[in-house]
Amino acid sequence: MLTRIATRRVPLARTLARGLQTSADTTTLATPPPSSSSQPFKLTLHEDSFQAFRCDKPSLEVEVTKDMLVDMYTQMTMMRRMEMAADALYKAKLIRGFCHLAIGQVRQRSC
């Protein structure tokens, strides 16, 4: 009878260091923000915010209003909550077939 030696396997995710690049913290104000929430102002995005392949990068100067930023944040959190709910329904076997979620899909910096 052969005996099987139990070996402890360490998941690959634990052995490799994960890298996360966030350039949102380096976004700067090109013009001072106005007191009104509907007046536009300019933001300058970090130069690594976009990577282009066979096309031109978009402009790094963006004109937004405070209302636009709040609306974008509201939509982003609503989509996140919807995906979390879909994930829970899929795990409860209430969604049939395949459920592809983008939760945790963050751009990794490649060296």
Coordinates of N, CA and C in Angstrom, one line a residue:
M1 N 0.8 -1.2 0.0 CA 0.0 0.0 0.0 C 0.9 1.2 0.0
L2 N 0.6 2.1 -0.9 CA 1.4 3.4 -1.0 C 0.8 4.4 0.0
T3 N 1.7 5.0 0.7 CA 1.3 6.1 1.6 C 1.4 7.4 0.9
R4 N 0.5 8.2 1.1 CA 0.5 9.5 0.5 C 1.0 10.6 1.5
I5 N 2.0 11.3 1.1 CA 2.6 12.3 2.0 C 1.8 13.6 1.7
A6 N 1.2 14.2 2.8 CA 0.5 15.4 2.6 C 1.5 16.6 2.6
T7 N 1.4 17.3 1.6 CA 2.2 18.5 1.5 C 1.3 19.7 1.6
R8 N 1.8 20.7 2.2 CA 1.1 22.0 2.4 C 1.4 22.8 1.2
R9 N 0.3 23.2 0.5 CA 0.5 24.1 -0.7 C 0.1 25.5 -0.3
V10 N 1.0 26.4 -0.6 CA 0.8 27.8 -0.4 C 0.2 28.4 -1.7
P11 N -1.0 29.0 -1.6 CA -1.5 29.6 -2.8 C -0.5 30.6 -3.5
L12 N -0.6 30.6 -4.8 CA 0.3 31.4 -5.6 C 0.2 32.9 -5.3
A13 N -1.1 33.3 -5.0 CA -1.3 34.7 -4.7 C -0.6 35.1 -3.4
R14 N -0.4 34.2 -2.5 CA 0.3 34.6 -1.2 C 1.8 34.7 -1.4
T15 N 2.3 33.9 -2.4 CA 3.8 33.9 -2.6 C 4.3 35.1 -3.4
L16 N 3.4 35.6 -4.3 CA 3.8 36.7 -5.1 C 3.3 38.0 -4.6
A17 N 4.2 39.0 -4.6 CA 3.8 40.4 -4.1 C 2.9 41.0 -5.1
R18 N 1.8 41.7 -4.7 CA 0.9 42.3 -5.6 C 1.2 43.8 -5.6
G19 N 1.1 44.3 -6.8 CA 1.4 45.7 -7.0 C 0.2 46.5 -7.5
L20 N 0.0 47.6 -6.9 CA -1.2 48.4 -7.3 C -0.7 49.8 -7.6
Q21 N -1.1 50.3 -8.7 CA -0.7 51.7 -9.1 C -1.9 52.5 -9.1
T22 N -1.9 53.6 -8.3 CA -3.0 54.5 -8.3 C -2.5 55.9 -8.6
S23 N -3.0 56.5 -9.6 CA -2.5 57.8 -10.0 C -3.5 58.9 -9.6
A24 N -4.6 58.5 -9.0 CA -5.7 59.5 -8.6 C -5.2 60.4 -7.6
D25 N -4.3 60.0 -6.7 CA -3.8 60.9 -5.7 C -2.8 61.9 -6.2
T26 N -2.4 61.8 -7.5 CA -1.5 62.8 -8.0 C -2.2 63.7 -9.0
T27 N -3.5 63.7 -9.0 CA -4.3 64.6 -9.8 C -4.2 66.0 -9.2
T28 N -3.9 67.0 -10.0 CA -3.8 68.3 -9.4 C -4.8 69.3 -10.0
L29 N -5.1 70.3 -9.3 CA -6.0 71.3 -9.8 C -5.3 72.3 -10.6
A30 N -5.7 72.5 -11.9 CA -5.1 73.4 -12.8 C -5.6 74.8 -12.5
T31 N -6.9 74.9 -12.1 CA -7.5 76.2 -11.7 C -8.1 76.0 -10.3
P32 N -8.2 77.0 -9.5 CA -8.8 76.8 -8.2 C -10.3 76.5 -8.3
P33 N -10.8 75.6 -7.4 CA -12.2 75.2 -7.5 C -13.1 76.4 -7.2
P34 N -14.2 76.6 -7.9 CA -15.1 77.7 -7.6 C -16.0 77.3 -6.4
S35 N -16.6 78.4 -5.9 CA -17.5 78.1 -4.7 C -18.9 77.5 -5.2
S36 N -19.3 77.8 -6.4 CA -20.5 77.2 -6.9 C -20.3 75.8 -7.4
S37 N -21.2 74.9 -7.2 CA -21.1 73.5 -7.6 C -21.3 73.3 -9.1
S38 N -21.8 74.3 -9.8 CA -22.1 74.1 -11.2 C -21.1 74.9 -12.1
Q39 N -20.2 75.6 -11.5 CA -19.1 76.2 -12.3 C -18.0 75.3 -12.6
P40 N -17.6 75.2 -13.9 CA -16.5 74.3 -14.3 C -15.1 74.8 -13.8
F41 N -14.3 73.8 -13.5 CA -12.9 74.0 -13.2 C -12.0 72.9 -13.8
K42 N -10.7 73.1 -13.9 CA -9.8 72.2 -14.6 C -9.0 71.4 -13.7
L43 N -8.9 70.1 -14.0 CA -8.0 69.2 -13.3 C -7.0 68.7 -14.3
T44 N -5.8 68.5 -13.8 CA -4.7 67.9 -14.6 C -4.4 66.5 -14.0
L45 N -4.7 65.5 -14.9 CA -4.5 64.1 -14.5 C -3.0 63.7 -14.6
H46 N -2.6 62.7 -13.8 CA -1.3 62.2 -13.9 C -0.9 61.7 -15.2
E47 N 0.3 61.8 -15.6 CA 0.7 61.4 -17.0 C 0.6 59.9 -17.2
D48 N 0.6 59.1 -16.2 CA 0.4 57.6 -16.3 C -1.1 57.2 -16.2
S49 N -2.0 58.1 -16.3 CA -3.4 57.8 -16.2 C -3.9 57.0 -17.4
F50 N -3.3 57.1 -18.5 CA -3.7 56.4 -19.7 C -2.5 55.7 -20.4
Q51 N -2.8 54.6 -20.9 CA -1.8 53.9 -21.8 C -2.5 53.7 -23.1
A52 N -1.8 54.1 -24.2 CA -2.4 54.0 -25.5 C -1.6 53.0 -26.4
F53 N -2.3 52.4 -27.2 CA -1.7 51.4 -28.2 C -2.2 51.8 -29.6
R54 N -1.3 52.2 -30.4 CA -1.6 52.6 -31.8 C -2.6 53.7 -31.9
C55 N -2.7 54.6 -30.9 CA -3.5 55.8 -31.0 C -3.0 56.9 -30.0
D56 N -3.6 58.0 -30.2 CA -3.1 59.1 -29.3 C -3.8 59.1 -28.0
K57 N -3.0 59.5 -26.9 CA -3.6 59.6 -25.6 C -4.6 60.7 -25.5
P58 N -5.6 60.6 -24.7 CA -6.5 61.8 -24.5 C -5.8 62.9 -23.7
S59 N -6.4 64.0 -23.8 CA -5.8 65.2 -23.0 C -5.8 64.9 -21.5
L60 N -4.8 65.4 -20.9 CA -4.7 65.1 -19.4 C -5.4 66.3 -18.6
E61 N -5.8 67.3 -19.3 CA -6.5 68.4 -18.7 C -8.0 68.2 -18.9
V62 N -8.8 68.1 -17.8 CA -10.2 67.8 -17.8 C -10.9 68.9 -17.2
E63 N -12.0 69.3 -17.8 CA -12.9 70.4 -17.3 C -14.1 69.7 -16.7
V64 N -14.3 69.9 -15.4 CA -15.4 69.3 -14.7 C -16.1 70.3 -13.8
T65 N -17.2 69.9 -13.3 CA -17.9 70.7 -12.2 C -18.0 69.8 -11.0
K66 N -18.3 70.4 -9.8 CA -18.4 69.6 -8.6 C -19.6 68.6 -8.8
D67 N -20.7 69.1 -9.4 CA -21.9 68.3 -9.7 C -21.6 67.1 -10.5
M68 N -20.7 67.2 -11.5 CA -20.3 66.1 -12.4 C -19.5 65.1 -11.6
L69 N -18.6 65.5 -10.7 CA -17.8 64.6 -9.9 C -18.7 63.8 -8.9
V70 N -19.7 64.5 -8.3 CA -20.6 63.8 -7.4 C -21.4 62.8 -8.2
D71 N -21.9 63.2 -9.4 CA -22.7 62.3 -10.2 C -21.9 61.0 -10.6
M72 N -20.6 61.2 -11.0 CA -19.7 60.1 -11.4 C -19.5 59.2 -10.2
Y73 N -19.3 59.7 -9.0 CA -19.1 58.9 -7.8 C -20.4 58.1 -7.4
T74 N -21.5 58.8 -7.6 CA -22.8 58.1 -7.3 C -23.0 57.0 -8.2
Q75 N -22.8 57.2 -9.5 CA -22.9 56.1 -10.5 C -22.0 54.9 -10.2
M76 N -20.7 55.3 -9.8 CA -19.7 54.3 -9.6 C -20.1 53.4 -8.4
T77 N -20.6 54.0 -7.3 CA -21.0 53.3 -6.1 C -22.2 52.4 -6.4
M78 N -23.1 53.0 -7.2 CA -24.3 52.2 -7.6 C -24.0 50.9 -8.4
M79 N -23.1 51.1 -9.3 CA -22.6 49.9 -10.1 C -21.9 48.9 -9.2
R80 N -21.1 49.4 -8.3 CA -20.4 48.5 -7.4 C -21.4 47.7 -6.5
R81 N -22.4 48.4 -6.0 CA -23.4 47.7 -5.2 C -24.2 46.7 -6.0
M82 N -24.5 47.0 -7.3 CA -25.3 46.1 -8.1 C -24.4 44.9 -8.4
E83 N -23.1 45.0 -8.6 CA -22.3 43.9 -8.9 C -22.2 43.0 -7.6
M84 N -22.1 43.6 -6.5 CA -22.0 42.9 -5.2 C -23.3 42.1 -5.0
A85 N -24.5 42.7 -5.3 CA -25.7 42.0 -5.2 C -25.8 40.8 -6.2
A86 N -25.4 41.1 -7.5 CA -25.3 40.0 -8.5 C -24.4 38.9 -8.1
D87 N -23.3 39.2 -7.4 CA -22.4 38.2 -6.9 C -23.1 37.3 -5.9
A88 N -23.8 38.0 -4.9 CA -24.5 37.2 -3.9 C -25.6 36.3 -4.5
L89 N -26.3 36.8 -5.5 CA -27.4 36.0 -6.1 C -26.8 34.9 -6.9
Y90 N -25.7 35.1 -7.5 CA -25.0 34.0 -8.3 C -24.5 32.9 -7.3
K91 N -23.9 33.3 -6.2 CA -23.5 32.3 -5.2 C -24.6 31.6 -4.6
A92 N -25.8 32.2 -4.5 CA -27.0 31.6 -3.9 C -27.7 30.7 -5.0
K93 N -27.1 30.6 -6.2 CA -27.6 29.9 -7.3 C -29.0 30.4 -7.8
L94 N -29.2 31.7 -7.7 CA -30.4 32.3 -8.1 C -30.2 32.9 -9.5
I95 N -29.0 33.0 -10.0 CA -28.6 33.5 -11.3 C -28.0 32.2 -12.0
R96 N -28.7 31.8 -13.1 CA -28.2 30.7 -13.9 C -27.2 31.1 -14.9
G97 N -26.3 30.1 -15.2 CA -25.3 30.3 -16.2 C -24.1 30.9 -15.6
F98 N -23.5 31.8 -16.4 CA -22.2 32.4 -16.0 C -22.4 33.9 -15.7
C99 N -21.8 34.3 -14.6 CA -21.9 35.7 -14.1 C -20.5 36.3 -14.1
H100 N -20.2 37.2 -15.0 CA -18.9 37.8 -15.1 C -18.9 39.2 -14.4
L101 N -18.2 39.3 -13.3 CA -18.2 40.5 -12.5 C -16.8 41.2 -12.7
A102 N -16.8 42.6 -12.6 CA -15.6 43.3 -12.7 C -15.1 43.8 -11.3
I103 N -15.7 43.2 -10.2 CA -15.2 43.6 -8.9 C -13.8 43.1 -8.7
G104 N -13.0 44.0 -8.2 CA -11.6 43.7 -8.0 C -10.7 43.7 -9.3
Q105 N -11.3 44.2 -10.4 CA -10.5 44.3 -11.6 C -9.8 45.6 -11.6
V106 N -8.6 45.6 -11.1 CA -7.8 46.8 -11.0 C -6.6 46.7 -11.9
R107 N -6.2 47.7 -12.6 CA -5.1 47.7 -13.5 C -3.8 47.4 -12.7
Q108 N -3.0 46.5 -13.1 CA -1.8 46.2 -12.5 C -0.6 46.8 -13.3
R109 N 0.3 47.3 -12.6 CA 1.5 47.9 -13.3 C 2.4 46.8 -13.6
S110 N 2.8 46.7 -14.9 CA 3.7 45.7 -15.4 C 5.1 46.3 -15.5
C111 N 6.1 45.6 -15.0 CA 7.5 46.1 -15.0 C 8.2 45.6 -16.2

